Structures are given as structure tokens and as C-alpha cells.
Short mmCIF file of C-alpha atoms and ligand atoms in Angstrom, two decimals:
data_model
loop_
_atom_site.label_atom_id
_atom_site.label_comp_id
_atom_site.label_asym_id
_atom_site.label_seq_id
_atom_site.Cartn_x
_atom_site.Cartn_y
_atom_site.Cartn_z
CA MET A 1 27.81 -0.24 9.24
CA LYS A 2 27.45 2.01 12.22
CA TYR A 3 25.39 1.66 15.33
CA ILE A 4 24.15 4.38 17.53
CA VAL A 5 22.23 3.25 20.61
CA LYS A 6 20.23 5.77 22.48
CA SER A 7 17.57 5.76 25.01
CA MET A 8 14.22 6.86 23.64
CA VAL A 9 12.33 9.68 25.35
CA PRO A 10 11.43 8.25 28.80
CA VAL A 11 7.84 7.45 29.72
CA ALA A 12 6.21 5.88 32.79
CA VAL A 13 6.30 2.15 32.81
CA GLY A 14 2.72 2.16 33.98
CA CYS A 15 1.80 3.54 30.56
CA LEU A 16 3.54 0.70 28.80
CA LEU A 17 1.23 -1.69 30.50
CA THR A 18 -2.00 0.28 30.27
CA GLY A 19 -1.63 2.72 27.43
CA CYS A 20 -2.21 5.63 29.65
CA ALA A 21 -0.92 9.08 29.22
CA THR A 22 0.55 10.01 32.58
CA SER A 23 4.34 10.42 33.09
CA GLY A 24 7.29 9.40 35.13
CA VAL A 25 7.07 7.03 38.05
CA ARG A 26 9.19 3.98 37.87
CA MET A 27 12.19 5.39 36.01
CA LYS A 28 14.35 2.36 36.35
CA ALA A 29 12.48 0.38 33.78
CA PHE A 30 12.63 3.31 31.29
CA SER A 31 16.29 2.49 30.59
CA SER A 32 15.29 -0.75 28.95
CA ILE A 33 13.69 1.11 25.99
CA ARG A 34 16.28 1.77 23.36
CA GLU A 35 16.47 2.88 19.75
CA TYR A 36 19.13 1.39 17.48
CA THR A 37 20.37 3.14 14.36
CA LEU A 38 21.58 1.01 11.45
CA LYS A 39 23.49 2.75 8.62
CA ASN A 40 24.87 1.15 5.47
CA LYS A 41 27.48 2.31 2.99
CA ASN A 42 24.94 4.01 0.79
CA GLY A 43 23.88 6.24 3.70
CA MET A 44 20.52 4.46 4.09
CA ILE A 45 19.47 4.70 7.78
CA VAL A 46 17.06 2.46 9.58
CA LYS A 47 16.01 2.87 13.24
CA ILE A 48 14.60 0.10 15.36
CA THR A 49 13.23 0.22 18.92
CA ASN A 50 12.65 -2.61 21.30
CA TYR A 51 9.32 -1.20 22.31
CA GLY A 52 7.09 -3.26 20.08
CA ALA A 53 10.07 -4.48 18.06
CA ARG A 54 9.32 -1.60 15.75
CA ILE A 55 10.91 0.22 12.87
CA THR A 56 10.77 3.86 13.69
CA SER A 57 12.49 5.32 10.67
CA ILE A 58 13.71 4.30 7.18
CA VAL A 59 15.68 7.00 5.38
CA ALA A 60 16.21 6.07 1.77
CA PRO A 61 17.40 7.90 -1.32
CA ASP A 62 15.26 9.05 -4.27
CA ARG A 63 16.47 8.72 -7.86
CA ASP A 64 18.62 11.89 -7.47
CA GLY A 65 20.09 10.78 -4.12
CA ASN A 66 17.90 12.97 -1.97
CA MET A 67 17.17 11.22 1.38
CA ALA A 68 13.71 11.03 3.00
CA ASP A 69 12.16 9.14 5.81
CA VAL A 70 9.65 6.79 4.10
CA THR A 71 7.87 5.28 7.10
CA LEU A 72 5.27 6.72 9.35
CA GLY A 73 5.94 6.98 13.13
CA TYR A 74 7.15 9.09 16.07
CA ASP A 75 10.46 10.12 17.57
CA SER A 76 9.42 9.23 21.11
CA VAL A 77 8.04 6.18 22.87
CA GLU A 78 5.21 8.35 24.12
CA GLY A 79 4.14 8.95 20.56
CA TYR A 80 3.67 5.25 20.03
CA ILE A 81 2.00 4.65 23.31
CA ASN A 82 -0.50 7.47 23.02
CA ALA A 83 -1.42 7.21 19.33
CA ILE A 84 -5.09 7.11 19.14
CA ASP A 85 -6.80 4.15 17.38
CA ARG A 86 -3.59 2.07 17.74
CA PRO A 87 -2.15 2.22 14.19
CA TYR A 88 0.62 -0.25 15.04
CA PHE A 89 3.19 1.96 13.20
CA GLY A 90 6.25 -0.07 12.39
CA SER A 91 5.75 -2.71 14.98
CA VAL A 92 5.78 -6.49 14.95
CA VAL A 93 2.20 -7.71 15.38
CA GLY A 94 1.21 -11.03 16.92
CA ARG A 95 1.02 -13.64 18.38
CA TYR A 96 -1.42 -13.80 15.48
CA GLY A 97 -1.13 -10.89 13.22
CA ASN A 98 -4.35 -9.93 11.56
CA ARG A 99 -7.81 -11.21 12.67
CA ILE A 100 -9.21 -14.33 14.26
CA GLY A 101 -13.00 -14.57 14.11
CA LYS A 102 -14.72 -14.04 17.41
CA GLY A 103 -11.27 -14.64 19.01
CA ARG A 104 -11.85 -18.39 19.09
CA PHE A 105 -10.05 -21.36 17.73
CA SER A 106 -9.21 -24.95 18.72
CA ILE A 107 -6.10 -27.15 18.52
CA ASP A 108 -6.37 -30.90 18.91
CA GLY A 109 -9.88 -30.53 20.45
CA ALA A 110 -8.82 -28.00 23.02
CA GLU A 111 -10.69 -24.64 22.57
CA TYR A 112 -9.14 -21.30 23.23
CA GLU A 113 -10.65 -17.93 23.70
CA LEU A 114 -8.56 -14.78 23.01
CA ALA A 115 -8.99 -11.19 23.83
CA THR A 116 -11.52 -9.57 21.51
CA ASN A 117 -10.20 -6.14 20.65
CA ASN A 118 -11.75 -5.46 17.31
CA GLY A 119 -15.46 -5.58 17.59
CA GLU A 120 -16.27 -9.24 18.26
CA ASN A 121 -12.95 -10.33 16.77
CA HIS A 122 -9.34 -10.58 17.79
CA LEU A 123 -6.84 -8.35 16.01
CA HIS A 124 -3.02 -8.31 16.00
CA GLY A 125 -2.47 -10.28 19.25
CA GLY A 126 -5.08 -8.60 21.44
CA ASN A 127 -4.88 -5.86 24.09
CA MET A 128 -1.26 -6.41 24.96
CA GLY A 129 0.05 -7.62 21.59
CA PHE A 130 3.69 -7.77 20.63
CA ASP A 131 3.48 -4.00 19.64
CA LYS A 132 2.86 -3.03 23.22
CA VAL A 133 5.65 -4.93 25.01
CA VAL A 134 9.30 -4.22 25.57
CA TRP A 135 11.49 -6.77 23.91
CA GLY A 136 14.99 -7.86 24.84
CA ALA A 137 17.67 -6.50 22.46
CA GLU A 138 21.22 -7.39 21.48
CA VAL A 139 23.33 -5.96 18.73
CA VAL A 140 24.26 -8.50 16.06
CA GLU A 141 26.35 -8.16 12.86
CA ASN A 142 24.77 -5.45 10.76
CA GLY A 143 21.62 -5.31 12.94
CA VAL A 144 19.77 -5.97 16.11
CA LYS A 145 18.07 -9.09 17.48
CA LEU A 146 15.01 -8.54 19.53
CA THR A 147 13.50 -11.30 21.80
CA TYR A 148 10.25 -11.81 23.68
CA LEU A 149 8.83 -14.56 25.73
CA ALA A 150 5.05 -14.66 25.31
CA LYS A 151 3.72 -16.47 28.38
CA ASP A 152 1.27 -19.36 28.28
CA GLY A 153 -2.19 -17.83 28.53
CA GLU A 154 -1.11 -14.36 27.50
CA GLU A 155 -4.11 -12.71 25.74
CA GLY A 156 -5.64 -16.28 25.80
CA TYR A 157 -3.04 -18.00 23.62
CA PRO A 158 -1.63 -21.46 24.66
CA GLY A 159 2.01 -22.12 25.24
CA ASN A 160 5.10 -20.23 26.27
CA LEU A 161 6.33 -18.80 22.97
CA LYS A 162 9.96 -17.85 22.68
CA LEU A 163 10.18 -15.45 19.76
CA SER A 164 12.86 -13.39 18.12
CA VAL A 165 13.04 -11.03 15.21
CA THR A 166 16.47 -10.03 13.76
CA TYR A 167 16.52 -6.83 11.74
CA THR A 168 19.69 -6.37 9.52
CA LEU A 169 20.35 -3.78 6.98
CA THR A 170 22.46 -4.84 3.96
CA ASP A 171 24.55 -2.75 1.60
CA ASP A 172 21.92 -3.60 -1.11
CA ASN A 173 19.45 -1.35 0.79
CA GLU A 174 17.57 -4.34 2.15
CA ILE A 175 15.95 -4.52 5.57
CA VAL A 176 16.00 -8.26 6.39
CA MET A 177 13.47 -9.38 9.02
CA HIS A 178 14.14 -12.95 10.32
CA TYR A 179 11.55 -14.33 12.74
CA GLU A 180 12.23 -17.43 14.83
CA ALA A 181 10.09 -19.08 17.54
CA THR A 182 9.60 -22.24 19.58
CA THR A 183 6.86 -23.28 22.01
CA ASP A 184 6.24 -25.72 24.81
CA LYS A 185 2.61 -26.35 23.91
CA ALA A 186 0.89 -26.39 20.51
CA THR A 187 -0.12 -22.87 19.63
CA VAL A 188 -0.77 -20.54 16.64
CA VAL A 189 1.79 -18.08 15.35
CA ASN A 190 1.65 -15.51 12.51
CA VAL A 191 3.91 -12.60 13.07
CA THR A 192 4.58 -9.80 10.59
CA ASN A 193 5.82 -6.18 10.45
CA HIS A 194 3.20 -3.43 10.28
CA ALA A 195 5.33 -0.54 8.88
CA TYR A 196 3.42 2.13 6.89
CA PHE A 197 5.16 3.41 3.85
CA ASN A 198 4.87 6.65 1.91
CA LEU A 199 7.71 6.63 -0.67
CA ALA A 200 7.37 10.39 -1.19
CA GLY A 201 8.34 10.75 2.47
CA GLU A 202 6.29 10.35 5.62
CA GLY A 203 3.82 13.20 6.06
CA ALA A 204 3.36 13.55 2.30
CA ALA A 205 -0.15 13.36 0.85
CA THR A 206 -2.07 10.24 -0.17
CA ILE A 207 -0.45 7.05 -1.34
CA ASN A 208 -3.12 6.65 -4.01
CA ASP A 209 -0.73 7.64 -6.79
CA HIS A 210 1.84 5.03 -5.75
CA VAL A 211 1.97 2.26 -8.31
CA LEU A 212 1.60 -1.20 -6.82
CA GLN A 213 2.11 -4.70 -8.21
CA ILE A 214 1.03 -7.82 -6.20
CA ASN A 215 2.11 -11.24 -7.42
CA ALA A 216 -1.28 -12.83 -6.62
CA SER A 217 -4.19 -14.20 -8.77
CA ARG A 218 -6.50 -14.69 -5.86
CA PHE A 219 -7.58 -12.79 -2.73
CA THR A 220 -9.72 -13.79 0.29
CA PRO A 221 -12.98 -11.97 0.41
CA VAL A 222 -14.18 -10.82 3.86
CA ASP A 223 -17.36 -10.11 5.74
CA GLU A 224 -18.28 -6.77 7.43
CA GLY A 225 -16.01 -7.54 10.36
CA LEU A 226 -13.07 -8.16 7.89
CA ILE A 227 -13.09 -11.90 8.71
CA THR A 228 -12.28 -14.09 5.72
CA THR A 229 -15.34 -15.97 4.45
CA GLY A 230 -13.35 -19.01 3.36
CA GLU A 231 -13.64 -18.12 -0.32
CA GLN A 232 -10.52 -17.63 -2.42
CA ARG A 233 -11.58 -15.38 -5.33
CA ASP A 234 -9.89 -14.78 -8.66
CA VAL A 235 -8.71 -11.12 -8.83
CA LYS A 236 -9.55 -10.95 -12.62
CA GLY A 237 -12.09 -8.23 -13.28
CA THR A 238 -12.07 -6.86 -9.72
CA PRO A 239 -10.34 -3.93 -8.13
CA PHE A 240 -8.07 -6.45 -6.47
CA ASP A 241 -6.15 -7.19 -9.72
CA PHE A 242 -2.69 -5.87 -9.17
CA ARG A 243 -0.98 -8.51 -11.28
CA LYS A 244 0.21 -5.69 -13.51
CA PRO A 245 1.48 -2.48 -11.89
CA LYS A 246 -1.46 -0.24 -11.18
CA ALA A 247 -1.98 3.11 -9.41
CA ILE A 248 -3.65 2.31 -6.05
CA GLY A 249 -6.23 5.06 -6.61
CA LYS A 250 -7.31 3.71 -9.99
CA ASP A 251 -10.19 1.37 -8.89
CA LEU A 252 -10.49 2.70 -5.37
CA GLU A 253 -13.87 4.23 -5.76
CA THR A 254 -15.49 1.38 -7.64
CA ASP A 255 -18.85 0.13 -6.42
CA ASP A 256 -17.63 -3.18 -5.03
CA GLU A 257 -18.97 -4.75 -1.83
CA GLN A 258 -15.48 -5.88 -0.78
CA MET A 259 -14.17 -2.21 -1.08
CA LYS A 260 -17.02 -1.15 1.09
CA PHE A 261 -16.26 -3.68 3.81
CA GLY A 262 -12.55 -2.70 3.85
CA LEU A 263 -13.30 1.02 3.52
CA GLY A 264 -10.85 0.69 0.62
CA TYR A 265 -8.05 -1.86 0.47
CA ASP A 266 -7.68 -3.82 3.71
CA HIS A 267 -7.44 -7.40 2.27
CA ASN A 268 -5.33 -10.41 1.97
CA TRP A 269 -3.79 -11.65 -1.36
CA LEU A 270 -2.73 -15.29 -1.85
CA LEU A 271 0.66 -15.14 -3.48
CA ASP A 272 1.41 -17.00 -6.66
CA ARG A 273 4.39 -18.89 -5.38
CA LYS A 274 6.75 -21.17 -7.25
CA GLY A 275 8.06 -22.81 -4.16
CA ASP A 276 8.62 -22.16 -0.55
CA GLY A 277 11.78 -19.96 -0.75
CA MET A 278 12.23 -16.20 -0.86
CA GLU A 279 10.01 -14.76 -3.71
CA THR A 280 8.84 -11.25 -4.60
CA ALA A 281 5.30 -10.73 -3.17
CA ALA A 282 4.87 -7.00 -4.19
CA VAL A 283 6.53 -4.08 -5.73
CA LEU A 284 5.63 -0.46 -4.87
CA HIS A 285 6.76 2.49 -6.91
CA GLU A 286 6.36 6.15 -6.31
CA PRO A 287 6.79 7.81 -9.77
CA LYS A 288 7.84 11.36 -8.70
CA SER A 289 10.62 10.28 -6.40
CA GLY A 290 11.39 7.17 -8.30
CA ARG A 291 11.60 5.19 -5.05
CA ILE A 292 10.78 1.54 -5.22
CA LEU A 293 9.94 -0.94 -2.39
CA GLU A 294 10.15 -4.57 -3.17
CA VAL A 295 8.67 -7.01 -0.55
CA ILE A 296 10.34 -10.39 -0.74
CA THR A 297 9.11 -13.24 1.44
CA GLU A 298 8.65 -16.89 2.32
CA GLU A 299 5.12 -16.30 3.56
CA PRO A 300 2.13 -17.50 1.50
CA ALA A 301 0.03 -14.31 1.65
CA LEU A 302 0.15 -10.53 1.87
CA GLN A 303 -2.25 -8.01 3.61
CA PHE A 304 -2.33 -4.76 1.75
CA TYR A 305 -3.81 -2.10 4.02
CA GLY A 306 -4.29 1.31 2.33
CA GLY A 307 -4.25 3.45 5.47
CA ASN A 308 -8.08 3.74 5.44
CA PHE A 309 -8.24 4.53 9.15
CA LEU A 310 -5.75 7.37 9.05
CA ASP A 311 -7.74 10.67 9.19
CA GLY A 312 -5.29 13.51 10.00
CA ARG A 313 -5.50 13.25 13.81
CA LEU A 314 -2.17 11.62 14.24
CA VAL A 315 0.73 14.04 13.83
CA GLY A 316 4.07 12.26 13.08
CA LYS A 317 7.71 12.76 13.83
CA SER A 318 8.14 15.69 11.49
CA GLY A 319 5.05 17.53 12.76
CA ARG A 320 2.92 16.69 9.73
CA ALA A 321 -0.48 15.12 10.05
CA TYR A 322 -1.07 11.76 8.65
CA GLU A 323 -4.08 12.29 6.41
CA HIS A 324 -6.45 9.71 5.15
CA ARG A 325 -4.57 7.05 3.09
CA SER A 326 -1.21 8.84 3.51
CA GLY A 327 0.60 5.57 4.29
CA LEU A 328 0.15 1.90 3.37
CA CYS A 329 1.17 -1.44 4.84
CA LEU A 330 2.30 -4.58 2.97
CA GLU A 331 2.18 -7.31 5.69
CA THR A 332 3.48 -10.72 4.76
CA GLN A 333 1.67 -13.44 6.57
CA HIS A 334 -0.80 -16.29 6.58
CA SER A 335 -4.36 -15.31 5.75
CA PRO A 336 -6.68 -13.88 8.40
CA ASP A 337 -8.60 -16.42 10.52
CA SER A 338 -6.46 -19.32 9.28
CA PRO A 339 -6.80 -21.02 12.72
CA ASN A 340 -10.45 -21.60 11.79
CA LYS A 341 -9.83 -22.55 8.19
CA PRO A 342 -8.50 -26.15 8.38
CA ASP A 343 -7.91 -26.41 4.64
CA TRP A 344 -5.55 -23.39 4.52
CA PRO A 345 -1.86 -23.58 5.24
CA SER A 346 -1.35 -24.38 8.86
CA VAL A 347 -0.41 -21.75 11.46
CA ILE A 348 0.08 -24.22 14.25
CA LEU A 349 3.45 -24.49 15.91
CA ARG A 350 4.16 -27.55 18.10
CA PRO A 351 6.76 -28.25 20.75
CA GLY A 352 9.97 -29.48 19.03
CA GLU A 353 9.14 -27.49 15.83
CA GLN A 354 10.93 -24.32 14.79
CA TYR A 355 9.04 -21.29 13.42
CA ASP A 356 11.42 -19.67 10.96
CA THR A 357 10.43 -17.08 8.38
CA THR A 358 12.07 -14.20 6.58
CA THR A 359 10.73 -11.13 4.80
CA ILE A 360 12.78 -8.40 3.13
CA TYR A 361 11.97 -4.79 2.37
CA LYS A 362 14.27 -3.92 -0.41
CA PHE A 363 14.67 -0.24 -1.57
CA SER A 364 15.87 0.96 -4.93
CA THR A 365 14.98 3.64 -7.47
CA LYS A 366 14.17 4.09 -11.17
C1 LIG B 1 -4.35 -3.95 9.88
C2 LIG B 1 -5.81 -4.19 9.68
C3 LIG B 1 -6.55 -2.95 9.57
C4 LIG B 1 -6.22 -2.02 10.67
C5 LIG B 1 -4.75 -1.85 10.71
C6 LIG B 1 -4.40 -0.90 11.95
O1 LIG B 1 -3.58 -4.00 8.82
O2 LIG B 1 -6.05 -5.15 8.72
O3 LIG B 1 -7.89 -3.24 9.52
O4 LIG B 1 -6.70 -2.49 11.87
O5 LIG B 1 -4.15 -3.02 10.92
O6 LIG B 1 -5.02 0.28 11.91
#
């Protein structure tokens, strides 16, 4: 395993806080943004930056050993800061990844109001979510551990949340993501990684010919604002049935209300789990390159987002435009709006408890 640590292209710290596009004032803080390169014995390379705790690059072999970067993103911090429509490329999202209806919830009778940054709803932690902050970073065996203290009241959330995510790369071509957190006041936590994949290589055309399998018999229908209705619907006979491997494009254009609300796939699947250990949630296969991504997790659900908001305006690290549906996310998590769905698995973390969850992206070929 080799580590290369370099500073990412400098930007003004003011931009980190506001998302502006100006450059260069308080240079001192720039040096805190780093990019870590992990390489395993097979030559697989994964790059991680502490700006947003994000994966900036995943270089993986195809069936003939040809390497390609299979995740969307930029080669400068500025790229991430200035990306229009905030695609969350590669980042950790939270404190609550995904949506909370009207940005409101209560714990033990205390009501909380969060930033509403997605219409009337809260999405991916709000205006200054975990994707927009600089995390602490330390090199650990085979990887990097990133830490962040989300303050009591940040974006409206209760409790000082001490959070870490440790990324490691194994010689089995697995990116292991281990999240841990504690709090000093009851709060909600639901963090996940928001990497976009195109197994033909980032910048390649649509992912609609990728073949996807999701181990889930039910999904959670949503309203127009993509807030779960509370229903848990059988996938049988719907475009949401990925129990057997299916090309993503196959049922994409069917006349289904849910597909209209999501503008395609932007939904949450309830995983068919045997227990609470590491289990395969989804397998993605790109037939031409032979590349396979397996998502293994302890989490109960999976958001499959088909890149419906990509429209060619974002130009990525290799100079290619990210066209409509040219990348997809497989985000392991608890279902959207769980804080307001008391019967669903709890997302509450209390003082004295330890939030501890692992997800793996495993690469192979066939
Ligand atoms: C998520 C959401 C999508 C979209 C993307 C970011 O996965 O579910 O609706 O907001 O993030 O573009």
C-alpha cells in the first residue's frame, strides 16, 4: 500500500464557507485541504480528500486489466465548490443523508427545525452539510481516517456530533467505509457516501445499459417532493423490481407515477436482510468492460439515484461533460424522512450510544 499526500488546488477559504467563486485570500487555511492516494497490490487507486470527506477518484481494472476512473468528480477543490446544482460527487452526506419532510422532526417531545434546501424539504444535511466542510485527517493502516465535529445547532440539528469515516482499500479491491459517531444530546444521524459510478469510465455515456441487481422486495414510494409517503410497496410488477439483474434502461420510460416523481430512479429500496451484519445490497455490472461493483452493507436500505439531474453542464476531471444519467449513486442508509416515521428503524443516536456502521464498495470483473 502506498500513500501519496498532496495539497489540492488552493481556493479561498471564504468560498468554502459560502460556495462563492472568488479566489485567494486567507491562504493559511488552504493547506488544510489534502488529497490522499491509496494504492493496492493490484494497482487499484482510490483518492480521498478531506473536503467533504469525499472520494475523488477510483481507478479500477476492466476484464482485460485496462484501468479507468469509474467515479465522477473533479481534480481540484474549486471544481467541487463551484459545481452547479450541488451534485455531492463522492462526498459523505449528512448529518441526515437524504430528505426530511419540511425539515422538521421531534425527539422526546422537543421539536427541531432544520435548514430547508430542497424546496420545502431538508436534503443531505442542509446548506452547510458534511459535503461542504473540511474534515480533520490522519493516515491509518491502508487508508485515511477523517473526523468532523458537527456543532450543536448546526443546520438546526441538536447535539455536538463527533463523527469519523475511515476509508481503507484492501487487496481484494474493496473500499471499506467505516462510520462512527457519538453525541452529547439525542440527535438523528444517517450518513452515507454519495459517489457516482460509471463502470465504463467517468465521462462515458449513459449508465442505462449497466445491469443492476438490488436485493430488495419492497421500496418506499414518494410524493412530488420525494418525501416517503409511509407506504412500503412490493416491487413485484413495477419498474422497481431489480431482484434479478436488469438493465437500468429497461423499464425507465414506463408510465409509472413514481418514475415521474423521481424523474427516473431516485428511490429507496428496503433491503431483504437475513440479520444485521454485512450483506450484499446491490450488484452493478457494466457488460462491455466487464466491471462489477458490489455494495455490501450493514444498513437497512439503499437509495438508487440514476443521475437524473445531470444534464451535460458539469464538465469533469478529464474534460468530458457529465450528460443526463451518465452516473449513478448507490447510497446505503436508512429511508428518507425516517425521523418522522416512528414505526421505521430508528435513526436516533443518544448520549452514551455509539453509531457504528460499515459499507463496502467491492470491485471485480467478469
Ligand atoms: C440524492 C437525491 C437526489 C439528488 C441527488 C443530488 O441522491 O436523492 O434527488 O438530490 O442526491 O443531485
